[in-house]
Amino acid sequence: MVQMTSFLLVLSLALVAAGQAARKCVLIGNWTNDLGSTMEIKAVNEEGSFNGTYNTSVSATSNKIVPSPLQGYQNCKKESSQPTFGFTVNWNFSDSITVFTGQCFVDKKGKEVLKTMWLLRSHVDNITDDWKATSVGTNIFTRRLPQKV
Protein backbone atom coordinates (compact mmCIF):
# COMPACT_ATOMS: atom_id res chain seq x y z
CA MET A 1 0.00 0.00 0.00
CA VAL A 2 2.84 2.41 0.86
CA GLN A 3 4.53 1.67 -2.48
CA MET A 4 1.31 2.35 -4.38
CA THR A 5 0.76 5.63 -2.51
CA SER A 6 4.35 6.70 -3.23
CA PHE A 7 3.94 5.78 -6.89
CA LEU A 8 0.72 7.81 -7.16
CA LEU A 9 2.36 10.79 -5.44
CA VAL A 10 5.33 10.72 -7.83
CA LEU A 11 3.00 10.32 -10.82
CA SER A 12 0.85 13.26 -9.66
CA LEU A 13 3.90 15.49 -9.22
CA ALA A 14 5.19 14.54 -12.66
CA LEU A 15 1.83 15.36 -14.25
CA VAL A 16 1.65 18.73 -12.47
CA ALA A 17 5.20 19.59 -13.56
CA ALA A 18 4.48 18.53 -17.14
CA GLY A 19 1.29 20.61 -17.17
CA GLN A 20 3.14 23.70 -15.96
CA ALA A 21 5.98 23.23 -18.44
CA ALA A 22 3.50 22.95 -21.31
CA ARG A 23 1.50 26.02 -20.28
CA LYS A 24 1.73 28.61 -23.04
CA CYS A 25 2.51 32.21 -22.22
CA VAL A 26 0.00 34.48 -23.98
CA LEU A 27 0.70 38.15 -24.78
CA ILE A 28 -2.96 39.17 -25.16
CA GLY A 29 -4.29 41.08 -22.17
CA ASN A 30 -3.46 43.78 -19.66
CA TRP A 31 0.02 44.15 -18.16
CA THR A 32 1.77 46.31 -15.53
CA ASN A 33 5.52 46.82 -15.34
CA ASP A 34 7.85 47.30 -12.39
CA LEU A 35 7.47 51.11 -12.65
CA GLY A 36 3.66 51.11 -12.72
CA SER A 37 3.22 51.66 -16.46
CA THR A 38 0.37 49.70 -18.03
CA MET A 39 -0.38 48.31 -21.46
CA GLU A 40 -3.07 46.38 -23.23
CA ILE A 41 -2.17 43.97 -26.03
CA LYS A 42 -5.08 43.08 -28.27
CA ALA A 43 -5.45 39.96 -30.45
CA VAL A 44 -2.35 38.45 -32.08
CA ASN A 45 -3.10 37.41 -35.68
CA GLU A 46 -1.74 34.32 -37.49
CA GLU A 47 1.33 36.22 -38.72
CA GLY A 48 2.08 37.35 -35.15
CA SER A 49 1.07 40.99 -35.60
CA PHE A 50 -0.61 42.76 -32.69
CA ASN A 51 -1.50 46.25 -31.48
CA GLY A 52 -2.66 47.90 -28.32
CA THR A 53 -2.12 50.87 -26.04
CA TYR A 54 0.61 51.83 -23.57
CA ASN A 55 0.17 54.23 -20.66
CA THR A 56 3.48 55.25 -19.10
CA SER A 57 3.86 56.21 -15.45
CA VAL A 58 7.28 57.83 -16.06
CA SER A 59 8.18 60.69 -18.36
CA ALA A 60 10.53 63.66 -18.62
CA THR A 61 7.92 65.85 -20.32
CA SER A 62 5.65 68.43 -18.75
CA ASN A 63 2.95 67.55 -21.30
CA LYS A 64 -0.17 65.71 -20.18
CA ILE A 65 0.48 61.95 -20.32
CA VAL A 66 -2.09 60.12 -22.45
CA PRO A 67 -2.21 56.49 -23.59
CA SER A 68 -0.13 55.88 -26.73
CA PRO A 69 -0.50 53.30 -29.50
CA LEU A 70 1.74 50.27 -29.73
CA GLN A 71 2.34 47.98 -32.70
CA GLY A 72 4.30 44.74 -32.59
CA TYR A 73 5.05 41.19 -33.61
CA GLN A 74 5.26 37.90 -31.77
CA ASN A 75 7.24 34.92 -32.97
CA CYS A 76 4.43 32.45 -33.74
CA LYS A 77 6.29 29.17 -34.01
CA LYS A 78 3.84 26.56 -32.78
CA GLU A 79 6.45 24.73 -30.68
CA SER A 80 7.25 27.85 -28.64
CA SER A 81 5.32 28.03 -25.36
CA GLN A 82 7.36 31.08 -24.28
CA PRO A 83 7.41 33.31 -27.37
CA THR A 84 9.72 36.20 -28.18
CA PHE A 85 8.19 39.49 -29.28
CA GLY A 86 8.87 43.12 -30.08
CA PHE A 87 6.76 46.26 -30.24
CA THR A 88 7.05 49.99 -30.82
CA VAL A 89 5.29 52.72 -28.83
CA ASN A 90 4.66 56.00 -30.65
CA TRP A 91 4.28 58.46 -27.74
CA ASN A 92 1.27 60.77 -28.26
CA PHE A 93 2.58 63.44 -25.90
CA SER A 94 6.18 63.88 -27.12
CA ASP A 95 8.51 63.68 -30.13
CA SER A 96 9.93 60.32 -29.08
CA ILE A 97 9.44 56.65 -29.79
CA THR A 98 10.35 53.49 -27.87
CA VAL A 99 11.04 49.97 -29.13
CA PHE A 100 10.70 46.99 -26.78
CA THR A 101 11.94 43.45 -27.30
CA GLY A 102 11.47 40.54 -24.96
CA GLN A 103 10.16 37.13 -24.14
CA CYS A 104 6.99 35.89 -22.49
CA PHE A 105 7.69 33.38 -19.68
CA VAL A 106 5.59 31.24 -17.35
CA ASP A 107 7.36 31.15 -13.97
CA LYS A 108 7.47 28.22 -11.51
CA LYS A 109 4.26 29.42 -9.85
CA GLY A 110 2.41 29.53 -13.18
CA LYS A 111 2.47 33.35 -13.47
CA GLU A 112 3.08 34.93 -16.86
CA VAL A 113 5.96 37.43 -16.98
CA LEU A 114 7.22 39.62 -19.84
CA LYS A 115 10.98 40.28 -19.59
CA THR A 116 11.82 43.24 -21.85
CA MET A 117 14.61 45.54 -22.93
CA TRP A 118 13.85 48.92 -24.52
CA LEU A 119 15.42 51.76 -26.48
CA LEU A 120 13.87 55.22 -26.21
CA ARG A 121 14.75 57.68 -28.97
CA SER A 122 14.05 61.31 -28.09
CA HIS A 123 13.97 64.15 -30.60
CA VAL A 124 17.00 66.45 -30.68
CA ASP A 125 17.32 69.63 -32.73
CA ASN A 126 20.77 68.98 -34.23
CA ILE A 127 23.24 66.20 -34.90
CA THR A 128 25.71 67.41 -32.25
CA ASP A 129 23.11 66.47 -29.60
CA ASP A 130 22.68 62.97 -31.03
CA TRP A 131 24.78 61.48 -28.22
CA LYS A 132 22.01 62.17 -25.68
CA ALA A 133 19.03 61.13 -27.79
CA THR A 134 18.87 57.39 -27.02
CA SER A 135 18.22 55.77 -23.63
CA VAL A 136 18.21 52.05 -22.84
CA GLY A 137 16.60 50.07 -20.05
CA THR A 138 14.73 46.97 -18.95
CA ASN A 139 11.25 46.30 -17.59
CA ILE A 140 9.44 43.28 -16.20
CA PHE A 141 5.70 43.12 -16.84
CA THR A 142 3.18 40.98 -14.96
CA ARG A 143 -0.40 40.28 -15.97
CA ARG A 144 -2.96 42.65 -14.46
CA LEU A 145 -5.91 40.79 -13.06
CA PRO A 146 -9.41 42.19 -13.65
CA GLN A 147 -10.59 44.63 -10.96
CA LYS A 148 -13.25 43.25 -8.63
CA VAL A 149 -16.40 45.35 -8.62
Backbone as JSON Lines, residues from 0, in Angstrom:
{"i":0,"aa":"M","n":[0.82,-1.2,0.0],"ca":[0.0,0.0,0.0],"c":[0.86,1.27,0.0]}
{"i":1,"aa":"V","n":[1.95,1.26,0.79],"ca":[2.84,2.41,0.86],"c":[3.5,2.63,-0.49]}
{"i":2,"aa":"Q","n":[3.89,1.54,-1.17],"ca":[4.53,1.67,-2.48],"c":[3.56,2.26,-3.49]}
{"i":3,"aa":"M","n":[2.31,1.84,-3.45],"ca":[1.31,2.35,-4.38],"c":[1.07,3.84,-4.12]}
{"i":4,"aa":"T","n":[0.97,4.22,-2.86],"ca":[0.76,5.63,-2.51],"c":[1.95,6.47,-2.98]}
{"i":5,"aa":"S","n":[3.16,5.99,-2.78],"ca":[4.35,6.7,-3.23],"c":[4.36,6.83,-4.74]}
{"i":6,"aa":"F","n":[3.99,5.75,-5.43],"ca":[3.94,5.78,-6.89],"c":[2.94,6.83,-7.37]}
{"i":7,"aa":"L","n":[1.75,6.85,-6.76],"ca":[0.72,7.81,-7.16],"c":[1.16,9.25,-6.87]}
{"i":8,"aa":"L","n":[1.86,9.45,-5.76],"ca":[2.36,10.79,-5.44],"c":[3.38,11.25,-6.47]}
{"i":9,"aa":"V","n":[4.32,10.38,-6.83],"ca":[5.33,10.72,-7.83],"c":[4.67,10.98,-9.18]}
{"i":10,"aa":"L","n":[3.71,10.14,-9.55],"ca":[3.0,10.32,-10.82],"c":[2.24,11.65,-10.83]}
{"i":11,"aa":"S","n":[1.58,11.99,-9.74],"ca":[0.85,13.26,-9.66],"c":[1.78,14.45,-9.8]}
{"i":12,"aa":"L","n":[2.93,14.41,-9.12],"ca":[3.9,15.49,-9.22],"c":[4.44,15.62,-10.63]}
{"i":13,"aa":"A","n":[4.68,14.51,-11.28],"ca":[5.19,14.54,-12.66],"c":[4.14,15.15,-13.59]}
{"i":14,"aa":"L","n":[2.88,14.81,-13.4],"ca":[1.83,15.36,-14.25],"c":[1.65,16.86,-14.02]}
{"i":15,"aa":"V","n":[1.74,17.3,-12.76],"ca":[1.65,18.73,-12.47],"c":[2.81,19.47,-13.11]}
{"i":16,"aa":"A","n":[4.03,18.94,-12.97],"ca":[5.2,19.59,-13.56],"c":[5.09,19.64,-15.08]}
{"i":17,"aa":"A","n":[4.63,18.56,-15.68],"ca":[4.48,18.53,-17.14],"c":[3.42,19.53,-17.59]}
{"i":18,"aa":"G","n":[2.34,19.66,-16.83],"ca":[1.29,20.61,-17.17],"c":[1.78,22.04,-17.09]}
{"i":19,"aa":"Q","n":[2.61,22.36,-16.08],"ca":[3.14,23.7,-15.96],"c":[4.14,23.99,-17.06]}
{"i":20,"aa":"A","n":[4.97,23.01,-17.4],"ca":[5.98,23.23,-18.44],"c":[5.32,23.46,-19.79]}
{"i":21,"aa":"A","n":[4.16,22.82,-20.02],"ca":[3.5,22.95,-21.31],"c":[2.6,24.17,-21.39]}
{"i":22,"aa":"R","n":[2.38,24.85,-20.27],"ca":[1.5,26.02,-20.28],"c":[2.08,27.11,-21.17]}
{"i":23,"aa":"K","n":[1.27,27.6,-22.08],"ca":[1.73,28.61,-23.04],"c":[1.56,30.0,-22.45]}
{"i":24,"aa":"C","n":[2.57,30.81,-22.62],"ca":[2.51,32.21,-22.22],"c":[1.83,32.98,-23.34]}
{"i":25,"aa":"V","n":[0.82,33.78,-23.0],"ca":[0.0,34.48,-23.98],"c":[0.16,35.99,-23.78]}
{"i":26,"aa":"L","n":[0.5,36.7,-24.86],"ca":[0.7,38.15,-24.78],"c":[-0.6,38.94,-24.62]}
{"i":27,"aa":"I","n":[-1.69,38.44,-25.16],"ca":[-2.96,39.17,-25.16],"c":[-3.39,39.46,-23.73]}
{"i":28,"aa":"G","n":[-3.77,40.72,-23.49],"ca":[-4.29,41.08,-22.17],"c":[-3.71,42.36,-21.64]}
{"i":29,"aa":"N","n":[-3.89,42.57,-20.35],"ca":[-3.46,43.78,-19.66],"c":[-2.25,43.47,-18.79]}
{"i":30,"aa":"W","n":[-1.26,44.36,-18.84],"ca":[0.02,44.15,-18.16],"c":[0.44,45.41,-17.4]}
{"i":31,"aa":"T","n":[1.18,45.22,-16.31],"ca":[1.77,46.31,-15.53],"c":[3.25,46.02,-15.37]}
{"i":32,"aa":"N","n":[4.08,47.06,-15.53],"ca":[5.52,46.82,-15.34],"c":[5.98,47.24,-13.95]}
{"i":33,"aa":"D","n":[7.26,47.04,-13.69],"ca":[7.85,47.3,-12.39],"c":[7.84,48.77,-12.0]}
{"i":34,"aa":"L","n":[7.55,49.67,-12.94],"ca":[7.47,51.11,-12.65],"c":[6.03,51.62,-12.57]}
{"i":35,"aa":"G","n":[5.06,50.72,-12.78],"ca":[3.66,51.11,-12.72],"c":[3.03,51.48,-14.05]}
{"i":36,"aa":"S","n":[3.79,51.41,-15.14],"ca":[3.22,51.66,-16.46],"c":[2.32,50.48,-16.84]}
{"i":37,"aa":"T","n":[1.3,50.75,-17.64],"ca":[0.37,49.7,-18.03],"c":[0.25,49.63,-19.55]}
{"i":38,"aa":"M","n":[-0.1,48.46,-20.03],"ca":[-0.38,48.31,-21.46],"c":[-1.43,47.25,-21.66]}
{"i":39,"aa":"E","n":[-2.1,47.38,-22.79],"ca":[-3.07,46.38,-23.23],"c":[-2.62,45.89,-24.6]}
{"i":40,"aa":"I","n":[-2.48,44.58,-24.74],"ca":[-2.17,43.97,-26.03],"c":[-3.44,43.27,-26.5]}
{"i":41,"aa":"K","n":[-3.86,43.66,-27.71],"ca":[-5.08,43.08,-28.27],"c":[-4.72,41.81,-29.04]}
{"i":42,"aa":"A","n":[-5.63,41.24,-29.75],"ca":[-5.45,39.96,-30.45],"c":[-4.17,39.9,-31.28]}
{"i":43,"aa":"V","n":[-3.52,38.74,-31.25],"ca":[-2.35,38.45,-32.08],"c":[-2.85,37.65,-33.28]}
{"i":44,"aa":"N","n":[-2.61,38.14,-34.51],"ca":[-3.1,37.41,-35.68],"c":[-2.16,36.26,-36.05]}
{"i":45,"aa":"E","n":[-2.51,35.51,-37.1],"ca":[-1.74,34.32,-37.49],"c":[-0.3,34.62,-37.86]}
{"i":46,"aa":"E","n":[-0.03,35.82,-38.36],"ca":[1.33,36.22,-38.72],"c":[2.11,36.73,-37.5]}
{"i":47,"aa":"G","n":[1.43,36.88,-36.37],"ca":[2.08,37.35,-35.15],"c":[1.94,38.83,-34.9]}
{"i":48,"aa":"S","n":[1.24,39.55,-35.76],"ca":[1.07,40.99,-35.6],"c":[0.05,41.3,-34.5]}
{"i":49,"aa":"F","n":[0.34,42.34,-33.71],"ca":[-0.61,42.76,-32.69],"c":[-0.52,44.28,-32.5]}
{"i":50,"aa":"N","n":[-1.53,44.83,-31.84],"ca":[-1.5,46.25,-31.48],"c":[-2.13,46.41,-30.12]}
{"i":51,"aa":"G","n":[-2.09,47.64,-29.63],"ca":[-2.66,47.9,-28.32],"c":[-2.37,49.32,-27.89]}
{"i":52,"aa":"T","n":[-2.4,49.55,-26.59],"ca":[-2.12,50.87,-26.04],"c":[-1.15,50.74,-24.86]}
{"i":53,"aa":"Y","n":[-0.38,51.79,-24.65],"ca":[0.61,51.83,-23.57],"c":[0.39,53.13,-22.81]}
{"i":54,"aa":"N","n":[0.34,53.05,-21.49],"ca":[0.17,54.23,-20.66],"c":[1.34,54.28,-19.68]}
{"i":55,"aa":"T","n":[2.27,55.2,-19.92],"ca":[3.48,55.25,-19.1],"c":[3.21,55.97,-17.77]}
{"i":56,"aa":"S","n":[3.92,55.53,-16.75],"ca":[3.86,56.21,-15.45],"c":[5.11,57.06,-15.22]}
{"i":57,"aa":"V","n":[6.04,57.04,-16.18],"ca":[7.28,57.83,-16.06],"c":[7.5,58.61,-17.35]}
{"i":58,"aa":"S","n":[7.9,59.86,-17.2],"ca":[8.18,60.69,-18.36],"c":[8.96,61.92,-17.94]}
{"i":59,"aa":"A","n":[9.77,62.44,-18.86],"ca":[10.53,63.66,-18.62],"c":[9.82,64.89,-19.16]}
{"i":60,"aa":"T","n":[8.64,64.72,-19.72],"ca":[7.92,65.85,-20.32],"c":[6.97,66.5,-19.32]}
{"i":61,"aa":"S","n":[6.66,67.75,-19.56],"ca":[5.65,68.43,-18.75],"c":[4.27,68.34,-19.41]}
{"i":62,"aa":"N","n":[4.22,67.74,-20.59],"ca":[2.95,67.55,-21.3],"c":[2.07,66.55,-20.55]}
{"i":63,"aa":"K","n":[0.77,66.66,-20.77],"ca":[-0.17,65.71,-20.18],"c":[0.09,64.31,-20.77]}
{"i":64,"aa":"I","n":[0.23,63.33,-19.88],"ca":[0.48,61.95,-20.32],"c":[-0.85,61.32,-20.73]}
{"i":65,"aa":"V","n":[-0.9,60.8,-21.94],"ca":[-2.09,60.12,-22.45],"c":[-1.66,58.76,-23.0]}
{"i":66,"aa":"P","n":[-2.57,57.78,-23.03],"ca":[-2.21,56.49,-23.59],"c":[-1.72,56.64,-25.04]}
{"i":67,"aa":"S","n":[-0.73,55.83,-25.4],"ca":[-0.13,55.88,-26.73],"c":[-0.26,54.54,-27.43]}
{"i":68,"aa":"P","n":[-0.35,54.56,-28.77],"ca":[-0.5,53.3,-29.5],"c":[0.79,52.49,-29.53]}
{"i":69,"aa":"L","n":[0.61,51.17,-29.53],"ca":[1.74,50.27,-29.73],"c":[1.43,49.32,-30.86]}
{"i":70,"aa":"Q","n":[2.47,48.91,-31.58],"ca":[2.34,47.98,-32.7],"c":[3.49,47.0,-32.62]}
{"i":71,"aa":"G","n":[3.22,45.7,-32.73],"ca":[4.3,44.74,-32.59],"c":[4.08,43.43,-33.29]}
{"i":72,"aa":"Y","n":[5.06,42.54,-33.06],"ca":[5.05,41.19,-33.61],"c":[5.5,40.2,-32.56]}
{"i":73,"aa":"Q","n":[4.88,39.04,-32.61],"ca":[5.26,37.9,-31.77],"c":[5.76,36.8,-32.69]}
{"i":74,"aa":"N","n":[6.8,36.09,-32.24],"ca":[7.24,34.92,-32.97],"c":[6.18,33.85,-32.75]}
{"i":75,"aa":"C","n":[5.58,33.36,-33.84],"ca":[4.43,32.45,-33.74],"c":[4.76,30.99,-34.04]}
{"i":76,"aa":"K","n":[5.98,30.58,-33.8],"ca":[6.29,29.17,-34.01],"c":[5.45,28.33,-33.04]}
{"i":77,"aa":"K","n":[4.77,27.35,-33.57],"ca":[3.84,26.56,-32.78],"c":[4.51,25.85,-31.6]}
{"i":78,"aa":"E","n":[5.78,25.47,-31.75],"ca":[6.45,24.73,-30.68],"c":[6.9,25.62,-29.53]}
{"i":79,"aa":"S","n":[6.78,26.93,-29.67],"ca":[7.25,27.85,-28.64],"c":[6.14,28.16,-27.64]}
{"i":80,"aa":"S","n":[6.29,27.71,-26.4],"ca":[5.32,28.03,-25.36],"c":[5.69,29.32,-24.63]}
{"i":81,"aa":"Q","n":[6.89,29.85,-24.9],"ca":[7.36,31.08,-24.28],"c":[7.92,31.98,-25.39]}
{"i":82,"aa":"P","n":[7.02,32.62,-26.14],"ca":[7.41,33.31,-27.37],"c":[8.22,34.6,-27.14]}
{"i":83,"aa":"T","n":[9.04,34.91,-28.13],"ca":[9.72,36.2,-28.18],"c":[8.81,37.19,-28.91]}
{"i":84,"aa":"F","n":[9.04,38.47,-28.68],"ca":[8.19,39.49,-29.28],"c":[8.94,40.82,-29.32]}
{"i":85,"aa":"G","n":[8.37,41.76,-30.06],"ca":[8.87,43.12,-30.08],"c":[7.73,44.06,-30.43]}
{"i":86,"aa":"F","n":[7.78,45.28,-29.88],"ca":[6.76,46.26,-30.24],"c":[7.33,47.67,-30.12]}
{"i":87,"aa":"T","n":[6.67,48.59,-30.81],"ca":[7.05,49.99,-30.82],"c":[5.91,50.81,-30.22]}
{"i":88,"aa":"V","n":[6.27,51.78,-29.38],"ca":[5.29,52.72,-28.83],"c":[5.58,54.09,-29.42]}
{"i":89,"aa":"N","n":[4.58,54.66,-30.07],"ca":[4.66,56.0,-30.65],"c":[4.0,56.95,-29.64]}
{"i":90,"aa":"W","n":[4.8,57.64,-28.83],"ca":[4.28,58.46,-27.74],"c":[3.44,59.63,-28.28]}
{"i":91,"aa":"N","n":[2.2,59.72,-27.83],"ca":[1.27,60.77,-28.26],"c":[1.6,62.14,-27.68]}
{"i":92,"aa":"F","n":[2.36,62.2,-26.63],"ca":[2.58,63.44,-25.9],"c":[3.99,64.01,-26.07]}
{"i":93,"aa":"S","n":[4.82,63.37,-26.92],"ca":[6.18,63.88,-27.12],"c":[6.71,63.48,-28.5]}
{"i":94,"aa":"D","n":[7.86,64.02,-28.85],"ca":[8.51,63.68,-30.13],"c":[9.51,62.54,-29.92]}
{"i":95,"aa":"S","n":[9.05,61.46,-29.32],"ca":[9.93,60.32,-29.08],"c":[9.2,59.02,-29.38]}
{"i":96,"aa":"I","n":[9.97,57.97,-29.48],"ca":[9.44,56.65,-29.79],"c":[10.28,55.62,-29.03]}
{"i":97,"aa":"T","n":[9.64,54.54,-28.6],"ca":[10.35,53.49,-27.87],"c":[10.11,52.14,-28.54]}
{"i":98,"aa":"V","n":[11.17,51.35,-28.65],"ca":[11.04,49.97,-29.13],"c":[11.36,49.04,-27.96]}
{"i":99,"aa":"F","n":[10.53,48.01,-27.81],"ca":[10.7,46.99,-26.78],"c":[10.96,45.66,-27.47]}
{"i":100,"aa":"T","n":[11.79,44.83,-26.87],"ca":[11.94,43.45,-27.3],"c":[12.0,42.59,-26.06]}
{"i":101,"aa":"G","n":[11.48,41.37,-26.16],"ca":[11.47,40.54,-24.96],"c":[10.96,39.15,-25.21]}
{"i":102,"aa":"Q","n":[10.68,38.49,-24.09],"ca":[10.16,37.13,-24.14],"c":[9.11,36.97,-23.06]}
{"i":103,"aa":"C","n":[8.1,36.19,-23.38],"ca":[6.99,35.89,-22.49],"c":[7.29,34.56,-21.78]}
{"i":104,"aa":"F","n":[7.36,34.58,-20.45],"ca":[7.69,33.38,-19.68],"c":[6.54,33.0,-18.76]}
{"i":105,"aa":"V","n":[6.45,31.72,-18.42],"ca":[5.59,31.24,-17.35],"c":[6.54,30.81,-16.24]}
{"i":106,"aa":"D","n":[6.43,31.47,-15.06],"ca":[7.36,31.15,-13.97],"c":[6.95,29.86,-13.25]}
{"i":107,"aa":"K","n":[7.7,29.49,-12.23],"ca":[7.47,28.22,-11.51],"c":[6.12,28.18,-10.8]}
{"i":108,"aa":"K","n":[5.56,29.36,-10.51],"ca":[4.26,29.42,-9.85],"c":[3.11,29.5,-10.85]}
{"i":109,"aa":"G","n":[3.43,29.47,-12.15],"ca":[2.41,29.53,-13.18],"c":[2.03,30.94,-13.6]}
{"i":110,"aa":"K","n":[2.75,31.97,-13.09],"ca":[2.47,33.35,-13.47],"c":[3.17,33.7,-14.76]}
{"i":111,"aa":"E","n":[2.48,34.45,-15.62],"ca":[3.08,34.93,-16.86],"c":[3.86,36.21,-16.59]}
{"i":112,"aa":"V","n":[5.06,36.3,-17.18],"ca":[5.96,37.43,-16.98],"c":[6.54,37.81,-18.33]}
{"i":113,"aa":"L","n":[6.56,39.12,-18.63],"ca":[7.22,39.62,-19.84],"c":[8.54,40.27,-19.41]}
{"i":114,"aa":"K","n":[9.65,39.7,-19.85],"ca":[10.98,40.28,-19.59],"c":[11.35,41.07,-20.84]}
{"i":115,"aa":"T","n":[11.58,42.38,-20.69],"ca":[11.82,43.24,-21.85],"c":[13.07,44.1,-21.7]}
{"i":116,"aa":"M","n":[13.58,44.51,-22.84],"ca":[14.61,45.54,-22.93],"c":[14.08,46.57,-23.91]}
{"i":117,"aa":"W","n":[14.38,47.86,-23.66],"ca":[13.85,48.92,-24.52],"c":[14.92,49.94,-24.88]}
{"i":118,"aa":"L","n":[14.65,50.6,-26.02],"ca":[15.42,51.76,-26.48],"c":[14.44,52.9,-26.69]}
{"i":119,"aa":"L","n":[14.68,54.03,-26.04],"ca":[13.87,55.22,-26.21],"c":[14.67,56.23,-27.02]}
{"i":120,"aa":"R","n":[14.11,56.66,-28.14],"ca":[14.75,57.68,-28.97],"c":[13.97,58.98,-28.8]}
{"i":121,"aa":"S","n":[14.64,59.99,-28.26],"ca":[14.05,61.31,-28.09],"c":[14.48,62.21,-29.24]}
{"i":122,"aa":"H","n":[13.65,63.18,-29.55],"ca":[13.97,64.15,-30.6],"c":[15.04,65.11,-30.1]}
{"i":123,"aa":"V","n":[16.03,65.38,-30.94],"ca":[17.0,66.45,-30.68],"c":[17.01,67.38,-31.89]}
{"i":124,"aa":"D","n":[17.4,68.62,-31.67],"ca":[17.32,69.63,-32.73],"c":[18.49,69.6,-33.71]}
{"i":125,"aa":"N","n":[19.64,69.02,-33.3],"ca":[20.77,68.98,-34.23],"c":[21.64,67.76,-33.97]}
{"i":126,"aa":"I","n":[22.45,67.42,-34.95],"ca":[23.24,66.2,-34.9],"c":[24.28,66.2,-33.77]}
{"i":127,"aa":"T","n":[24.72,67.37,-33.34],"ca":[25.71,67.41,-32.25],"c":[25.11,66.94,-30.93]}
{"i":128,"aa":"D","n":[23.78,66.97,-30.81],"ca":[23.11,66.47,-29.6],"c":[22.69,65.0,-29.71]}
{"i":129,"aa":"D","n":[23.07,64.36,-30.81],"ca":[22.68,62.97,-31.03],"c":[23.11,62.05,-29.9]}
{"i":130,"aa":"W","n":[24.23,62.34,-29.28],"ca":[24.78,61.48,-28.22],"c":[23.81,61.3,-27.05]}
{"i":131,"aa":"K","n":[22.92,62.24,-26.82],"ca":[22.01,62.17,-25.68],"c":[20.57,61.78,-26.06]}
{"i":132,"aa":"A","n":[20.38,61.36,-27.3],"ca":[19.03,61.13,-27.79],"c":[18.48,59.73,-27.52]}
{"i":133,"aa":"T","n":[19.34,58.76,-27.19],"ca":[18.87,57.39,-27.02],"c":[19.15,56.91,-25.6]}
{"i":134,"aa":"S","n":[18.11,56.38,-24.96],"ca":[18.22,55.77,-23.63],"c":[17.9,54.29,-23.75]}
{"i":135,"aa":"V","n":[18.44,53.49,-22.84],"ca":[18.21,52.05,-22.84],"c":[17.83,51.6,-21.43]}
{"i":136,"aa":"G","n":[16.98,50.59,-21.36],"ca":[16.6,50.07,-20.05],"c":[15.9,48.73,-20.15]}
{"i":137,"aa":"T","n":[15.45,48.24,-19.01],"ca":[14.73,46.97,-18.95],"c":[13.47,47.16,-18.11]}
{"i":138,"aa":"N","n":[12.47,46.35,-18.4],"ca":[11.25,46.3,-17.59],"c":[10.76,44.86,-17.5]}
{"i":139,"aa":"I","n":[10.11,44.56,-16.4],"ca":[9.44,43.28,-16.2],"c":[7.95,43.57,-16.04]}
{"i":140,"aa":"F","n":[7.14,42.95,-16.88],"ca":[5.7,43.12,-16.84],"c":[5.05,41.88,-16.24]}
{"i":141,"aa":"T","n":[4.0,42.08,-15.46],"ca":[3.18,40.98,-14.96],"c":[1.74,41.25,-15.39]}
{"i":142,"aa":"R","n":[0.99,40.16,-15.51],"ca":[-0.4,40.28,-15.97],"c":[-1.23,40.98,-14.9]}
{"i":143,"aa":"R","n":[-2.02,41.97,-15.35],"ca":[-2.96,42.65,-14.46],"c":[-4.24,41.83,-14.41]}
{"i":144,"aa":"L","n":[-4.68,41.53,-13.22],"ca":[-5.91,40.79,-13.06],"c":[-7.08,41.77,-13.12]}
{"i":145,"aa":"P","n":[-8.24,41.31,-13.58],"ca":[-9.41,42.19,-13.65],"c":[-9.75,42.74,-12.27]}
{"i":146,"aa":"Q","n":[-10.19,44.0,-12.23],"ca":[-10.59,44.63,-10.96],"c":[-11.91,44.02,-10.49]}
{"i":147,"aa":"K","n":[-11.99,43.75,-9.19],"ca":[-13.25,43.25,-8.63],"c":[-14.16,44.44,-8.38]}
{"i":148,"aa":"V","n":[-15.43,44.27,-8.77],"ca":[-16.4,45.35,-8.62],"c":[-17.22,45.16,-7.38]}
